[in-house]
């Protein structure tokens, strides 16, 4: 048992005899009242997402899970393959488990896998990930004067983001995997 | 802290933010409101049981230290202005609250819009809210159909609709505790009425509010009156309303309490709650009690501007709509 401070993305909670993975959470203070934690979580067995709001400090049945650094190998049909870097064992995960996070995967990157009963129930990405820019339309002179200070660029893993107009193909950029926002240019 | 090139990627969002701020000012000026200031540094901060003002050390020219607090809302200063004779005033500026999350819909430093009108009750403020949002929708060219019609519904009707329960029968801590346990929650026996109420409200009602049309929820149980006047037709409820848009609380309004004695009693109770919750207890500002005693009939509202920007830009995280 733990309290609401243990609620974080990837935490596994037992609720009504089912296990849920926390996919999102936020704090609310209704009308200047005391704090509550709004928790979005997905059933591991049924995949259904529910939303529960706990009073902050309330007891929550947080289930012990193991976390393991794993390397993303490749996409195989609808399954994503990850490898345990110590044992070289691979585990396949379906797209439903990864949801939005699959957009940020690139081959060879390390993620933290949340493991329950030998299956991956969620992955945690590094907050900032570096990608090489695959395509970026050239900046047109006068763009910034017209107020267009961003453009759409495509990264090595086909992820599309908004970036400043000065970013060029082949450059390396950082992306915030929590928001999908541009997080800076990497200069080497 | 963002770098300039991160700010550059946010520019389309910030442009909308400045547009919203401009529209708000123009709306109130066209309604003949006077924009007012409020001191950010206070000697005696508000007593709301669950808010934590930030403490600031200030020194005079001789190095003597004074403890001050950043205001959590401009309410005290604005009510003093109303007592002094102002009739229609608004404040658009920063407020600060400690022990808040740094993301989602909260941030320790945020932008608040408050406005007050004398000689009216909270229904006039509801009209203002509806007109303001329609104006914002028009100037930003976003969500115009959504903001063209509103739902006004009492808290009691909501409990009946979503829980099949007559709220009149659950206006005590004991009754709500029993209901919470029956619903499968795990509250402590001493939990306050307010916490029990909000847990049920947040789980069963709030996510449904404002989905298809923006929703004004009015008449809160008297226990949650804070600085609101009790309802003339049923003193078990207070003339308080909140605005919900897509399940998010955007504003909180009252027909203001104009009885200094009752205000003093409520502050005393709030001091006790703070003490119980191990929060610092502040002295009561006597000049504010005097002001409440001299308040004309009035109503007012506090509205989170950053959340409005989030709404019009579709940003889930408040940090994406502010310059930080």
Coordinates of C-alpha atoms in Angstrom, one line a residue, chain B:
Chain B
X1 CA 13.3 28.1 -18.5
X2 CA 12.8 28.1 -22.3
X3 CA 15.5 29.0 -24.8
X4 CA 14.6 31.6 -27.4
X5 CA 14.3 29.0 -30.1
X6 CA 11.8 27.0 -28.0
X7 CA 9.8 30.2 -27.5
X8 CA 10.0 30.6 -31.3
X9 CA 8.2 27.2 -31.8
X10 CA 5.5 28.4 -29.3
X11 CA 4.9 31.7 -31.0
X12 CA 1.6 30.7 -32.6
X13 CA 0.4 29.8 -29.2
X14 CA 1.7 33.0 -27.5
X15 CA 0.2 35.1 -30.3
X16 CA -3.2 33.7 -29.3
X17 CA -2.4 34.4 -25.7
X18 CA -1.8 38.1 -26.3
X19 CA -4.9 38.3 -28.4
X20 CA -7.0 36.8 -25.6
X21 CA -5.5 39.2 -23.1
X22 CA -6.3 42.1 -25.4
X23 CA -9.8 40.9 -26.0
X24 CA -10.5 40.6 -22.2
X25 CA -9.3 44.2 -21.6
X26 CA -11.4 45.5 -24.5
X27 CA -14.4 43.6 -23.4
X28 CA -14.4 45.1 -19.9
X29 CA -13.5 48.6 -21.1
X30 CA -16.5 48.4 -23.5
X31 CA -18.7 47.4 -20.6
X32 CA -17.4 50.5 -18.7
X33 CA -15.3 48.6 -16.2
X34 CA -12.3 50.3 -14.6
X35 CA -9.1 48.2 -14.6
X36 CA -7.5 48.3 -11.2
X37 CA -4.3 47.2 -9.5
X38 CA -3.9 45.2 -6.4
X39 CA -0.7 45.0 -4.3
X40 CA 1.2 41.7 -4.9
X41 CA 2.9 41.9 -1.5
X42 CA 0.5 41.6 1.4
X43 CA 1.1 41.8 5.1
X44 CA -1.8 39.6 5.9
X45 CA -2.7 37.0 3.2
X46 CA -6.0 35.2 2.6
X47 CA -7.0 32.4 4.9
X48 CA -8.4 29.9 2.5
X49 CA -7.8 26.5 4.3
X50 CA -6.1 24.8 1.3
X51 CA -4.1 27.6 -0.2
X52 CA -0.5 28.4 0.6
X53 CA 0.8 31.9 0.0
X54 CA 4.5 32.3 -0.8
X55 CA 6.5 34.1 1.8
X56 CA 8.8 36.9 0.8
X57 CA 11.5 38.6 3.0
X58 CA 11.6 42.4 2.4
X59 CA 14.1 44.7 4.1
X60 CA 14.0 48.5 4.7
X61 CA 17.0 50.8 4.1
X62 CA 18.4 49.9 7.5
X63 CA 18.2 46.2 6.9
X64 CA 15.2 45.6 9.1
X65 CA 13.3 42.5 7.8
X66 CA 9.6 42.4 7.1
X67 CA 7.7 39.2 6.3
X68 CA 5.3 39.7 3.3
X69 CA 3.2 37.3 1.3
X70 CA 2.5 37.2 -2.5
X71 CA -1.2 37.5 -3.0
X72 CA -3.1 34.3 -3.9
X73 CA -5.8 36.5 -5.4
X74 CA -6.6 40.2 -5.6
X75 CA -9.9 39.7 -3.8
X76 CA -9.2 41.6 -0.6
X77 CA -7.9 44.7 -2.3
X78 CA -10.7 44.7 -4.8
X79 CA -13.4 44.4 -2.1
X80 CA -11.8 47.4 -0.3
X81 CA -12.1 49.3 -3.5
X82 CA -15.8 48.3 -3.8
X83 CA -16.4 49.4 -0.1
X84 CA -14.7 52.7 -1.0
X85 CA -17.3 53.4 -3.8
X86 CA -16.1 51.7 -7.0
X87 CA -18.9 49.9 -8.8
X88 CA -17.5 47.9 -11.7
X89 CA -13.8 46.9 -11.6
X90 CA -11.5 44.2 -13.0
X91 CA -8.0 43.0 -12.4
X92 CA -5.9 41.1 -14.9
X93 CA -2.5 40.1 -13.6
X94 CA -0.4 37.6 -11.8
X95 CA -1.2 35.6 -8.7
X96 CA 0.9 33.1 -6.8
X97 CA 0.2 29.9 -4.9
X98 CA 2.8 27.7 -3.2
X99 CA 2.6 23.9 -3.1
X100 CA 1.0 23.6 -6.5
X101 CA 2.1 21.3 -9.4
X102 CA 4.3 22.7 -12.1
X103 CA 2.2 21.5 -15.0
X104 CA -1.1 20.3 -16.2
X105 CA -3.7 22.9 -15.2
X106 CA -1.6 24.4 -12.4
X107 CA 1.5 26.5 -12.1
X108 CA 2.8 28.4 -9.0
X109 CA 2.7 31.7 -10.9
X110 CA -0.4 32.2 -13.0
X111 CA -2.6 34.9 -14.6
X112 CA -5.9 35.7 -13.0
X113 CA -8.8 37.7 -14.1
X114 CA -11.2 38.9 -11.4
X115 CA -14.1 41.2 -11.8
X116 CA -16.8 42.6 -9.5
X117 CA -20.1 44.4 -10.0
X118 CA -22.2 46.2 -7.4
X119 CA -26.0 46.3 -7.2
X120 CA -26.4 42.8 -8.6
X121 CA -26.2 39.1 -7.7
X122 CA -24.2 36.3 -9.3
X123 CA -26.6 35.9 -12.3
X124 CA -25.3 39.1 -13.8
X125 CA -21.8 37.7 -13.5
X126 CA -23.0 34.5 -15.3
X127 CA -24.2 36.8 -18.2
X128 CA -20.8 38.5 -18.3
X129 CA -19.0 35.1 -18.5
X130 CA -21.2 34.0 -21.4
X131 CA -20.7 37.3 -23.3
X132 CA -16.9 37.3 -22.6
X133 CA -16.4 33.8 -23.9
X134 CA -18.5 34.4 -27.0
X135 CA -16.3 37.5 -27.7
X136 CA -13.1 35.4 -27.2
X137 CA -14.5 32.8 -29.6
X138 CA -15.2 35.5 -32.2
X139 CA -11.9 37.3 -32.0
X140 CA -9.9 34.0 -32.0
X141 CA -12.2 32.5 -34.6
X142 CA -12.3 29.3 -32.5
X143 CA -15.2 27.3 -30.9
X144 CA -17.9 29.9 -31.9
X145 CA -20.7 27.3 -32.1
X146 CA -19.6 25.8 -28.7
X147 CA -19.7 29.1 -26.9
X148 CA -23.0 30.2 -28.5
X149 CA -25.2 28.4 -26.0
X150 CA -24.7 27.6 -22.3
X151 CA -26.1 25.3 -19.8
X152 CA -26.9 26.7 -16.3
X153 CA -27.5 23.9 -13.8
X154 CA -27.7 23.7 -10.0
X155 CA -25.5 21.4 -8.0
X156 CA -28.6 19.7 -6.7
X157 CA -29.8 18.9 -10.2
X158 CA -26.4 17.5 -11.1
X159 CA -26.4 15.1 -8.1
X160 CA -29.9 14.0 -9.2
X161 CA -28.8 13.5 -12.8
X162 CA -25.5 11.7 -12.4
X163 CA -26.0 9.9 -9.0
X164 CA -29.7 9.7 -8.7
X165 CA -29.4 11.3 -5.3
X166 CA -31.3 14.1 -3.6
X167 CA -28.4 16.3 -2.4
X168 CA -30.6 17.8 0.4
X169 CA -30.3 14.5 2.2
X170 CA -26.5 14.4 2.0
X171 CA -25.6 17.8 3.5
X172 CA -23.9 16.4 6.6
X173 CA -20.5 14.9 7.0
X174 CA -22.0 11.6 8.3
X175 CA -24.3 11.1 5.3
X176 CA -21.6 11.8 2.8
X177 CA -19.1 9.5 4.6
X178 CA -21.6 6.7 4.4
X179 CA -22.3 7.4 0.7
X180 CA -18.5 7.5 -0.1
X181 CA -18.0 4.1 1.6
X182 CA -21.0 2.7 -0.3
X183 CA -19.4 3.9 -3.5
X184 CA -16.3 1.9 -2.8
X185 CA -14.0 4.8 -1.7
X186 CA -11.7 4.7 1.2
X187 CA -12.1 8.0 3.2
X188 CA -10.9 8.4 6.7
X189 CA -13.7 8.8 9.3
X190 CA -12.6 12.4 10.1
X191 CA -12.5 13.6 6.5
X192 CA -14.2 17.0 6.0
X193 CA -17.5 17.5 4.4
X194 CA -15.8 19.4 1.6
X195 CA -13.3 16.7 0.8
X196 CA -16.0 14.0 0.8
X197 CA -18.2 16.2 -1.4
X198 CA -15.5 16.9 -3.9
X199 CA -14.3 13.3 -4.2
X200 CA -17.8 12.3 -5.3
X201 CA -18.2 15.4 -7.5
X202 CA -14.8 14.9 -9.2
X203 CA -15.3 11.2 -9.8
X204 CA -18.9 11.1 -11.0
X205 CA -19.9 14.6 -12.1
X206 CA -17.0 16.9 -13.2
X207 CA -15.7 14.7 -16.1
X208 CA -19.2 15.0 -17.7
X209 CA -19.4 18.8 -17.4
X210 CA -19.1 21.1 -20.3
X211 CA -18.7 18.3 -22.9
X212 CA -21.2 19.6 -25.4
X213 CA -21.9 23.0 -24.1
X214 CA -20.1 25.2 -21.6
X215 CA -21.7 24.7 -18.2
X216 CA -22.3 26.9 -15.2
X217 CA -22.9 25.0 -12.0
X218 CA -24.6 27.1 -9.3
X219 CA -25.7 26.8 -5.6
X220 CA -23.1 25.0 -3.7
X221 CA -23.7 23.6 -0.2
X222 CA -23.3 26.3 2.5
X223 CA -20.3 24.5 3.9
X224 CA -18.4 25.6 0.7
X225 CA -19.6 29.2 0.8
X226 CA -16.1 30.6 1.5
X227 CA -16.8 34.3 0.8
X228 CA -20.2 33.8 -0.7
X229 CA -23.6 34.9 0.5
X230 CA -26.1 32.2 1.5
X231 CA -29.1 31.7 -0.8
X232 CA -32.2 33.7 0.2
X233 CA -34.5 30.9 -0.8
X234 CA -32.6 28.0 0.9
X235 CA -29.9 28.9 3.4
X236 CA -28.5 25.3 3.2
X237 CA -26.9 26.5 -0.1
X238 CA -24.7 29.4 -1.1
X239 CA -24.8 31.7 -4.1
X240 CA -21.6 30.4 -5.6
X241 CA -21.1 29.2 -9.2
X242 CA -18.3 27.6 -11.1
X243 CA -17.7 27.5 -14.9
X244 CA -16.8 24.2 -16.5
X245 CA -15.5 23.8 -20.0
X246 CA -14.6 20.3 -21.3
X247 CA -14.5 19.0 -17.7
X248 CA -12.1 21.7 -16.5
X249 CA -12.9 24.3 -13.9
X250 CA -12.3 27.7 -15.4
X251 CA -13.8 30.1 -12.9
X252 CA -15.4 30.4 -9.4
X253 CA -17.9 33.2 -8.6
X254 CA -20.0 34.4 -5.6
X255 CA -22.7 36.8 -4.7
X256 CA -20.5 38.3 -2.1
X257 CA -20.9 38.1 1.6
X258 CA -21.5 41.7 2.9
X259 CA -21.7 40.8 6.6
X260 CA -18.5 41.5 8.5
X261 CA -19.5 39.6 11.6
X262 CA -20.2 36.5 9.6
X263 CA -17.0 37.0 7.6
X264 CA -15.0 37.1 10.8
X265 CA -16.7 33.9 12.0
X266 CA -15.8 32.1 8.8
X267 CA -12.2 33.3 9.0
X268 CA -12.0 32.0 12.5
X269 CA -13.3 28.6 11.3
X270 CA -10.8 28.7 8.5
X271 CA -7.9 29.4 10.9
X272 CA -8.9 26.3 12.9
X273 CA -9.0 24.2 9.7
X274 CA -5.5 25.5 8.8
X275 CA -4.2 24.7 12.2
X276 CA -5.6 21.1 11.9
X277 CA -3.9 20.7 8.5
X278 CA -0.6 22.0 9.9
X279 CA -0.7 25.1 7.7
X280 CA 0.5 28.4 9.0
X281 CA -2.3 30.5 10.5
X282 CA -2.4 34.2 9.7
X283 CA -4.0 37.1 11.7
X284 CA -7.3 38.3 10.4
X285 CA -7.0 41.6 8.5
X286 CA -9.3 43.9 10.5
X287 CA -9.4 46.5 7.6
X288 CA -10.8 43.8 5.4
X289 CA -13.6 42.9 7.9
X290 CA -14.4 46.7 8.0
X291 CA -14.5 46.7 4.2
X292 CA -16.9 43.7 4.1
X293 CA -19.2 45.5 6.6
X294 CA -19.3 48.4 4.2
X295 CA -19.7 46.4 1.0
X296 CA -22.7 47.2 -1.1
X297 CA -24.6 44.3 -2.6
X298 CA -22.1 42.9 -5.1
X299 CA -21.0 39.8 -7.0
X300 CA -17.6 38.8 -8.4
X301 CA -15.6 36.1 -10.0
X302 CA -12.1 34.7 -10.4
X303 CA -11.1 33.2 -13.7
X304 CA -7.9 31.4 -14.7
X305 CA -6.6 33.1 -17.8
X306 CA -3.9 30.5 -18.6
X307 CA -6.6 27.8 -18.6
X308 CA -8.6 29.9 -21.1
X309 CA -5.5 30.1 -23.3
X310 CA -5.1 26.3 -23.0
X311 CA -8.6 25.9 -24.1
X312 CA -8.3 28.1 -27.2
X313 CA -5.0 26.6 -28.2
X314 CA -5.7 22.9 -27.3
X315 CA -2.6 22.8 -25.1
X316 CA -2.9 20.2 -22.3
X317 CA 0.0 21.6 -20.3
X318 CA -0.1 25.1 -18.9
X319 CA 3.7 25.4 -19.4
X320 CA 3.1 25.5 -23.2
X321 CA 0.9 28.7 -22.9
X322 CA 3.2 30.8 -20.7
X323 CA 6.6 32.4 -21.2
X324 CA 8.8 30.7 -18.7

